[in-house]
Tab-separated table of C-alpha atoms in Angstrom:
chain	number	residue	atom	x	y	z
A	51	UNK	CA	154.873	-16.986	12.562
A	52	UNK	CA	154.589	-13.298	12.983
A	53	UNK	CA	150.859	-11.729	13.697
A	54	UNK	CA	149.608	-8.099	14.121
A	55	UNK	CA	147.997	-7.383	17.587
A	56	UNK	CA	146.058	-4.425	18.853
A	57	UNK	CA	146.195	-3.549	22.363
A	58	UNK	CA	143.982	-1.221	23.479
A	59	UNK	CA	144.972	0.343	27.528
A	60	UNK	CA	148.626	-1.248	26.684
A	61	UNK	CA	150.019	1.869	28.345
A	62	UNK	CA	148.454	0.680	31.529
A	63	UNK	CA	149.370	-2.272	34.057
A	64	UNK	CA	147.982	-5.399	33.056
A	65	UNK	CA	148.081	-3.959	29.045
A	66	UNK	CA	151.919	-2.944	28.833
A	67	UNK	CA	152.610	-6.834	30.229
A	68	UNK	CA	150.379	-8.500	27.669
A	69	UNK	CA	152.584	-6.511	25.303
A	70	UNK	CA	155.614	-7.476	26.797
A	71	UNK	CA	154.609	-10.807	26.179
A	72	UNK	CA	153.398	-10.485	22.676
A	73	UNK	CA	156.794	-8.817	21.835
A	74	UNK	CA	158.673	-11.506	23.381
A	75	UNK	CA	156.826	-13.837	21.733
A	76	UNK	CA	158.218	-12.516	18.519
A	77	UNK	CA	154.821	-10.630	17.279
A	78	UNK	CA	153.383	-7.003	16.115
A	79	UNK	CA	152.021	-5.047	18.399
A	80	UNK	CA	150.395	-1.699	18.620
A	81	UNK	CA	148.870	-0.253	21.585
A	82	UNK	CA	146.087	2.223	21.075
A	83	UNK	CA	145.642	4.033	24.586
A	84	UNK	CA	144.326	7.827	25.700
A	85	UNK	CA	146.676	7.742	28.579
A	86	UNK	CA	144.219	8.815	31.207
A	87	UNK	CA	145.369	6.076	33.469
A	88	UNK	CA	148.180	4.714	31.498
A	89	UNK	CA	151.993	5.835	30.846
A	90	UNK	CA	153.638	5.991	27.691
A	91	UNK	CA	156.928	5.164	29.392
A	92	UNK	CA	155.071	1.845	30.394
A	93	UNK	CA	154.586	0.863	26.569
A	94	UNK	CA	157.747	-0.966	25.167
A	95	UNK	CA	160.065	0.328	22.375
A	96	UNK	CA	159.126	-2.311	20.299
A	97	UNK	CA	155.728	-1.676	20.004
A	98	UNK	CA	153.838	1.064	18.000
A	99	UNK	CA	151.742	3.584	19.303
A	100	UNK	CA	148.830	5.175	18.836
A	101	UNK	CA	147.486	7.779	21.239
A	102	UNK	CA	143.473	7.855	21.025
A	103	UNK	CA	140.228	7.752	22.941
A	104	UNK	CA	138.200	4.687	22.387
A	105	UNK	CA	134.964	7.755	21.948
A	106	UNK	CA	136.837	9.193	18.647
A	107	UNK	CA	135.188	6.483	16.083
A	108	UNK	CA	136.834	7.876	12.726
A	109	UNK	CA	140.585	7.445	14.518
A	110	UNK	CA	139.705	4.008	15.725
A	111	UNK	CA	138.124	2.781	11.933
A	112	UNK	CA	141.217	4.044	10.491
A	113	UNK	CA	143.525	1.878	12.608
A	114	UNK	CA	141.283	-0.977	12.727
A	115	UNK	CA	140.858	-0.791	8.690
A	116	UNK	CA	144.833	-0.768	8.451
A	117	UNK	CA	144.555	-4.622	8.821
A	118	UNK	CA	144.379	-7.772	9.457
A	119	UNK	CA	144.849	-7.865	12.810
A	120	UNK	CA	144.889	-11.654	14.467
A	121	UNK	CA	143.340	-10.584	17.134
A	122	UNK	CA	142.539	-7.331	19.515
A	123	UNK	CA	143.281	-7.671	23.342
A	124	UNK	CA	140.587	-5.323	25.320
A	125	UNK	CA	142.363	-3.694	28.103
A	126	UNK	CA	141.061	-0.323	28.348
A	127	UNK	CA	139.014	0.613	31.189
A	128	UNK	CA	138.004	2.419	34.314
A	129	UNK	CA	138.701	-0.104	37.040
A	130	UNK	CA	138.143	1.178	40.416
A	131	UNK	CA	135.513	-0.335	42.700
A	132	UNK	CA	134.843	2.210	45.397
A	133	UNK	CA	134.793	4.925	42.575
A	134	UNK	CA	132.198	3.147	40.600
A	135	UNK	CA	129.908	2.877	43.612
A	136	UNK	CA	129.955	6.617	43.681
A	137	UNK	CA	129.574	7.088	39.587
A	138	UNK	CA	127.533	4.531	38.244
A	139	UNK	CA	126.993	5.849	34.714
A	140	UNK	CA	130.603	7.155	33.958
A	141	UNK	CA	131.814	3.525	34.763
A	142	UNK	CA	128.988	2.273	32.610
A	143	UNK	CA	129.286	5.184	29.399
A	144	UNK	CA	133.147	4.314	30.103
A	145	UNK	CA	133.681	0.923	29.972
A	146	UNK	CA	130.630	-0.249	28.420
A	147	UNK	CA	129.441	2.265	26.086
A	148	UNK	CA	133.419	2.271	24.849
A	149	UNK	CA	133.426	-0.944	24.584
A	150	UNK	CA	130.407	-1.528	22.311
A	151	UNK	CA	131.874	1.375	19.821
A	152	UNK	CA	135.165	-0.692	20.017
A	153	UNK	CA	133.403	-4.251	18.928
A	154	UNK	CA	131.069	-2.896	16.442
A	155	UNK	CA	134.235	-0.995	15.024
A	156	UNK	CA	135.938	-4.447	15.373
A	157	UNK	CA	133.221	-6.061	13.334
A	158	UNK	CA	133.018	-3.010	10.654
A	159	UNK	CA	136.612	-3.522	9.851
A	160	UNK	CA	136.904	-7.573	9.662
A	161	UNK	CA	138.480	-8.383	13.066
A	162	UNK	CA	137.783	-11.950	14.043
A	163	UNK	CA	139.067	-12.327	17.424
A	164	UNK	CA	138.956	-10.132	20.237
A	165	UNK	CA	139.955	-11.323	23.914
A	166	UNK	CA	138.207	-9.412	26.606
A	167	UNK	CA	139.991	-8.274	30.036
A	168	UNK	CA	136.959	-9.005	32.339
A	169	UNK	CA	136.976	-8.927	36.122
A	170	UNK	CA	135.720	-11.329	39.066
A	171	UNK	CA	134.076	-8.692	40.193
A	172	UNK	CA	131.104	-9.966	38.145
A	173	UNK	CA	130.604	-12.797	41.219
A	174	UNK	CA	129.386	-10.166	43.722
A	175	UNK	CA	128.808	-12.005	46.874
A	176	UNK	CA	129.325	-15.556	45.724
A	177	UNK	CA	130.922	-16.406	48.838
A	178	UNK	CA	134.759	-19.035	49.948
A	179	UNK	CA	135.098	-20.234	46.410
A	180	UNK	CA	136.464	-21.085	44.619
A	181	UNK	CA	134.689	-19.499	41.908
A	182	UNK	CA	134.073	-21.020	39.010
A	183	UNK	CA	132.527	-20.624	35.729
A	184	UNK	CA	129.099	-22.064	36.869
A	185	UNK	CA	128.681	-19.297	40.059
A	186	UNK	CA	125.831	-17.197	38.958
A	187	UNK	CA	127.003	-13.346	37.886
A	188	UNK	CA	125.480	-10.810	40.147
A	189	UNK	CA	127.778	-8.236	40.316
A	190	UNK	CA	127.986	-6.810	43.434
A	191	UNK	CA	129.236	-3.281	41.874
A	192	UNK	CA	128.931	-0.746	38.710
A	193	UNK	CA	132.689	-1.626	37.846
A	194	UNK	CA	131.779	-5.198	38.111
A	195	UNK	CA	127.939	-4.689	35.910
A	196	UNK	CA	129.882	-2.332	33.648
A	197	UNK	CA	132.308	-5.298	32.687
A	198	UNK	CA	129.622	-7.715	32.305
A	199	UNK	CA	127.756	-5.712	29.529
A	200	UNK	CA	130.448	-5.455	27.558
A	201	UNK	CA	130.264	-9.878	28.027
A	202	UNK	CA	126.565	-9.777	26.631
A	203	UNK	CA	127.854	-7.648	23.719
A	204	UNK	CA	130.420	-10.179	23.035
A	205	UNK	CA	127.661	-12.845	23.023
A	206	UNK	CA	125.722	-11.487	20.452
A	207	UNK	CA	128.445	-10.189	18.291
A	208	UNK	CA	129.748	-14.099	18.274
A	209	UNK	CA	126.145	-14.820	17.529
A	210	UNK	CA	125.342	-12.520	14.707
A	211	UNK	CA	128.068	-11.546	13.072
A	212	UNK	CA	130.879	-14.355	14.348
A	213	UNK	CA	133.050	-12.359	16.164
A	214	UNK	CA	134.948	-15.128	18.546
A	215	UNK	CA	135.787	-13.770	22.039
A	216	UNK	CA	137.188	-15.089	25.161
A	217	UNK	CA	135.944	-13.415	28.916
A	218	UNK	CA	138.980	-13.306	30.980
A	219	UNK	CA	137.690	-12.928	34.145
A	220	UNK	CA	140.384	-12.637	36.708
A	221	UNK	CA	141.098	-12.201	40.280
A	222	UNK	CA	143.722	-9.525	41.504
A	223	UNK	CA	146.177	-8.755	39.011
A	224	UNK	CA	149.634	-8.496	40.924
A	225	UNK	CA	153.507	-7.800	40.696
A	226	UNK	CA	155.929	-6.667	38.028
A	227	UNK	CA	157.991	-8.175	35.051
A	228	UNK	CA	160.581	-10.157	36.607
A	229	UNK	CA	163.027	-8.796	34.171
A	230	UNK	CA	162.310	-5.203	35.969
A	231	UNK	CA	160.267	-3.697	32.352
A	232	UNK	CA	157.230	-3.151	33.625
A	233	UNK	CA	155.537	-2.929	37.028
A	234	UNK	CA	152.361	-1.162	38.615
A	235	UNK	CA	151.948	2.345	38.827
A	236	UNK	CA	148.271	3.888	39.268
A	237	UNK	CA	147.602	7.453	40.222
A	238	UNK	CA	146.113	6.928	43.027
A	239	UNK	CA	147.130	3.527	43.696
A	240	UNK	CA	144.463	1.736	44.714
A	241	UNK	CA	146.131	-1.883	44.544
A	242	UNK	CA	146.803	-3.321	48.055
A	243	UNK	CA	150.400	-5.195	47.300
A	244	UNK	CA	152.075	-1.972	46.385
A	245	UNK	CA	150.203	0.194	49.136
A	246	UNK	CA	151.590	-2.154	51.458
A	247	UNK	CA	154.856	-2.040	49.961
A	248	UNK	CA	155.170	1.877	50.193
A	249	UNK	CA	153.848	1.923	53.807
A	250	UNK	CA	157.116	-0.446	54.341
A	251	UNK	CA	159.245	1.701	52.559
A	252	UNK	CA	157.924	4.808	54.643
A	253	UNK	CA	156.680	6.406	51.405
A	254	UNK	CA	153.262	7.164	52.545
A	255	UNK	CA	151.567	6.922	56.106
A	256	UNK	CA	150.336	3.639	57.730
A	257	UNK	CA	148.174	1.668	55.682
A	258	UNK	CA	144.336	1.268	56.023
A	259	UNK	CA	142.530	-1.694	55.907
A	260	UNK	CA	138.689	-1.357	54.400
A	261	UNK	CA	137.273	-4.013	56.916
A	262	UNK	CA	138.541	-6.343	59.550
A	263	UNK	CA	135.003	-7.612	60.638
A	264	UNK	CA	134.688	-10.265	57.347
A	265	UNK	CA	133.048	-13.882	57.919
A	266	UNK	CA	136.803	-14.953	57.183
A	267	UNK	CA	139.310	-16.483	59.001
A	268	UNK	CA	141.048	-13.020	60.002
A	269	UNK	CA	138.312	-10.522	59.731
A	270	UNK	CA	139.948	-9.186	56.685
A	271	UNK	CA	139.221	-9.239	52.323
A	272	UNK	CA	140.530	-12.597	51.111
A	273	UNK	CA	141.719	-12.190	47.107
A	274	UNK	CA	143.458	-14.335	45.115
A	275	UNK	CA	146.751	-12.610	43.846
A	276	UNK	CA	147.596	-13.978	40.553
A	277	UNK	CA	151.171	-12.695	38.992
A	278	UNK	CA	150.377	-10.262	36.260
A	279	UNK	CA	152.717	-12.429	33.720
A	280	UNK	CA	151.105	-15.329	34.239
A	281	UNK	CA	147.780	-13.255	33.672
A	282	UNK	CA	149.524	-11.927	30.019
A	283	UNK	CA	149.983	-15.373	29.137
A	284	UNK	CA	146.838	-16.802	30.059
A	285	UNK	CA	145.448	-14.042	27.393
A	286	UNK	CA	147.852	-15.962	24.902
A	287	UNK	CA	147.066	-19.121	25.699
A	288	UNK	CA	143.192	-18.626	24.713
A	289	UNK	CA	144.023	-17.341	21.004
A	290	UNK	CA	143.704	-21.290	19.654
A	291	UNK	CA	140.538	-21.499	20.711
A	292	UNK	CA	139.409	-18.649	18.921
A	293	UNK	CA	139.294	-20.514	15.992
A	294	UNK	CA	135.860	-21.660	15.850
A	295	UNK	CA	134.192	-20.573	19.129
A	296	UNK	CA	134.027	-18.436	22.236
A	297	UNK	CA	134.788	-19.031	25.199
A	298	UNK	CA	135.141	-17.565	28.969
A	299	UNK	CA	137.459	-18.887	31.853
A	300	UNK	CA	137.526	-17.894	35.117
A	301	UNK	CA	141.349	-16.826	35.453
A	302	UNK	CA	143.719	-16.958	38.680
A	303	UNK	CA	145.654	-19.374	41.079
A	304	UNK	CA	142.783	-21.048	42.821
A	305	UNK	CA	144.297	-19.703	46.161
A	306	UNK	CA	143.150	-16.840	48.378
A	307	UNK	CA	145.080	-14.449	50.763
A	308	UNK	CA	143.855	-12.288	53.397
A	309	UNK	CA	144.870	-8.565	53.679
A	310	UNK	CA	146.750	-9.210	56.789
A	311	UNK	CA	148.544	-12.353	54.929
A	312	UNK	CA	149.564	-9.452	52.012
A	313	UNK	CA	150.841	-7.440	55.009
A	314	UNK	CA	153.132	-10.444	56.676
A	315	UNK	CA	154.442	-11.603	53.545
A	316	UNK	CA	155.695	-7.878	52.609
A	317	UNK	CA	157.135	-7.815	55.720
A	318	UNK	CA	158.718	-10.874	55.365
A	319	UNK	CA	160.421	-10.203	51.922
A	320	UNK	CA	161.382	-6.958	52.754
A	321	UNK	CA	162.579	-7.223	56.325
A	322	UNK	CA	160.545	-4.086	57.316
A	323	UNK	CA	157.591	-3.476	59.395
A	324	UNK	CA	154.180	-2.158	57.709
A	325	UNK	CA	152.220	0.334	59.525
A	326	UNK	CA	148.564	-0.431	58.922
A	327	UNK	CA	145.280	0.401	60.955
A	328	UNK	CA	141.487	-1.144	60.494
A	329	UNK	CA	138.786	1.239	58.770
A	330	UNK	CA	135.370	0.837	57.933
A	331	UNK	CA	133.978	-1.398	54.909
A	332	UNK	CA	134.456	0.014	51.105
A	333	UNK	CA	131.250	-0.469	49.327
A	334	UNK	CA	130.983	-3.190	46.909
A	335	UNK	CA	133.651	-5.284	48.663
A	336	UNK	CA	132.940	-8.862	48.603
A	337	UNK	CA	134.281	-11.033	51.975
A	338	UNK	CA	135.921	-13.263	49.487
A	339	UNK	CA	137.117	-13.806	45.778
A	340	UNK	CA	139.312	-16.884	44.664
A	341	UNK	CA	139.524	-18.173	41.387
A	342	UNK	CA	138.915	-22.093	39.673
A	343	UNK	CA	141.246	-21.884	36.846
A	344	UNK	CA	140.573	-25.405	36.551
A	345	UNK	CA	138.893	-25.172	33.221
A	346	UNK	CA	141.179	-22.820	31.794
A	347	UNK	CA	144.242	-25.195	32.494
A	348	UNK	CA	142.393	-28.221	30.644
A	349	UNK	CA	141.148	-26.325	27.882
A	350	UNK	CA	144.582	-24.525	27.141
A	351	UNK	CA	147.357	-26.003	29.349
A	352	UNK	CA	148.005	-22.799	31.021
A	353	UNK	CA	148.940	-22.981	34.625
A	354	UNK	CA	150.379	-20.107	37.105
A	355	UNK	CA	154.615	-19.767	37.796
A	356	UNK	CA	153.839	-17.819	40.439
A	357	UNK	CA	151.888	-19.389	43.527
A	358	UNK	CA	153.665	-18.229	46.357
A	359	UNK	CA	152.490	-14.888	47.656
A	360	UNK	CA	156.436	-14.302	48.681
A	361	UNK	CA	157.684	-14.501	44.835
A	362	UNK	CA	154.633	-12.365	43.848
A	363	UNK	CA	155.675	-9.956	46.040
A	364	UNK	CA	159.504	-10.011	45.480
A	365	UNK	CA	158.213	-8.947	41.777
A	366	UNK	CA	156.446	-5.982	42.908
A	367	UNK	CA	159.221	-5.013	45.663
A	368	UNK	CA	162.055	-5.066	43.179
A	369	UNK	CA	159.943	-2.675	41.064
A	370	UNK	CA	159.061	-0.337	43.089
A	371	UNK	CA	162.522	-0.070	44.634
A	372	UNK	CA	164.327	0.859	41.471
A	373	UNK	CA	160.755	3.081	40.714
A	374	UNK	CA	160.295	5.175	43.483
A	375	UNK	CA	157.698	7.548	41.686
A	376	UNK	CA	156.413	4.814	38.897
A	377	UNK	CA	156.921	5.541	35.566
A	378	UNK	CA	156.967	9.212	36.476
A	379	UNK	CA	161.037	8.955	37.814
């Protein structure tokens, strides 16, 4: 059966893959995005668009009220760590001020399920892993607190007005569409696989590391990589809950890799050497994030395709190959 999805950041990386998915899954979809970090060449022919700010109210009441909509998928946001350690409030007015207009808009106009993009980044310091959904949330950054706001909003919407949601929190989002429709283009790109991947190529100047002094086994950051499809289709596989409750699940492949691992297994899969050097620290970096999915699987059957780094990154190579500048060639 056919249902009408709203997608709001679908122009952007993780967003124009959960749309990819809903289309291929045979549904609606129409992506509501400002394009200040997204690309309209990113958002599939077979979905509608809408280009708006999340801050214009009136726009988003009118497309919300041109319902039902089965559900709306939360993508939009400001997502860099380092950047949100130097501007607290403009991560906070951003992605949590924005996203209270967008649920109390969702609420105004009827909307009964909403599905959250949230962010590990919530577990601060919480140490090896892997995480799961008992580790206490102390958010070790403004990204990470501005992200868990827009959680307690969800709460209480649930609570007062029955608004079902599911918290997504996930690791690091990585990789492109293995068909070659989508991949990962952020200006700047911040994202270590395809940094790594253009340092190969010779496309930009050896890489930096931010830390090799970490309490883990190499000195350097140790994330847990999970495959940006299987990411779009964990956001699918929560929808049948939705039914009669919330619920939030910790989201990625229960496995970590080290920076330096990223680095050796682009050089393995592309045959190339990557230039890198050590820097200093970025603020708000935890040693160590790596995701339980273990509840998520049981409650929903979901379970990653891609759990070898080397596929990941084959993804993400392929991509960028045929996409030397992104979606701006």
């Amino acid at each position: 059966m056919t249902s009408r999805f709203l997608v709001t950041g679908g122009a952007g990386y993780v967003g124009s893959h959960m749309v990819l998915a809903l289309l291929d899954a045979g549904h609606e979809v129409t992506v509501f995005d400002s394009l200040r970090t997204g690309h309209r060449a990113a958002v599939p022919a077979g979905a509608r668009f809408i280009e708006g700010d999340l801050a214009d109210l009136p726009l988003l009441d009118r497309v919300l009220g041109d319902g039902p909509w089965d559900c709306v998928f939360h993508f939009a946001a400001l997502s860099l760590v380092g950047e949100s350690m130097e501007h607290p409030m403009m991560y906070m007015s951003a992605n949590g001020g924005l996203g209270f207009g967008l649920i109390d808009a969702c609420v105004r106009n009827g909307v009964k399920r909403f599905v959250f993009s949230s962010t590990a980044a919530l577990f601060g310091t919480a140490g090896d892993g892997p995480i799961d959904e008992d580790t206490p949330v102390d958010p070790g950054s403004a990204y990470g607190e501005s992200k868990r706001v827009v959680e307690r909003a969800l709460y209480w919407a649930d609570r007062i007005h029955g608004l079902r949601s599911a918290c997504l929190r996930y690791f690091n989002a990585a990789g492109a569409d293995p068909q070659g429709r989508a991949g990962e283009d952020h200006r700047p790109e911040t994202h270590l696989i395809p940094l790594v991947i253009d340092a190969a190529l010779g496309r930009r100047p050896a890489l930096t590391l931010f830390g090799d002094d970490y309490p883990t086994p190499d000195g350097s950051c140790v994330r847990d990589y999970i495959h940006v499809t299987d990411l779009a289709q964990a956001h699918l596989a929560v929808l049948p809950l939705l039914t009669d409750r919330s619920v939030t699940f910790n989201v990625g492949t229960g496995r970590g890799n080290s920076n330096l691992e990223v680095i050796r297994a682009v050089e393995r899969v592309s045959g190339l050497p990557v230039p890198w050097k050590a820097g200093p620290r970025r603020a708000g970096d935890p040693a160590s994030l790596v995701a339980s999915p273990a509840r998520l699987m049981a409650a929903t059957g979901w379970k990653p395709e891609f759990t070898d780094l080397d596929r990941t990154v084959e993804t993400a190579l392929a991509w960028r190959k045929v996409h030397p500048k992104g979606y701006g060639a």
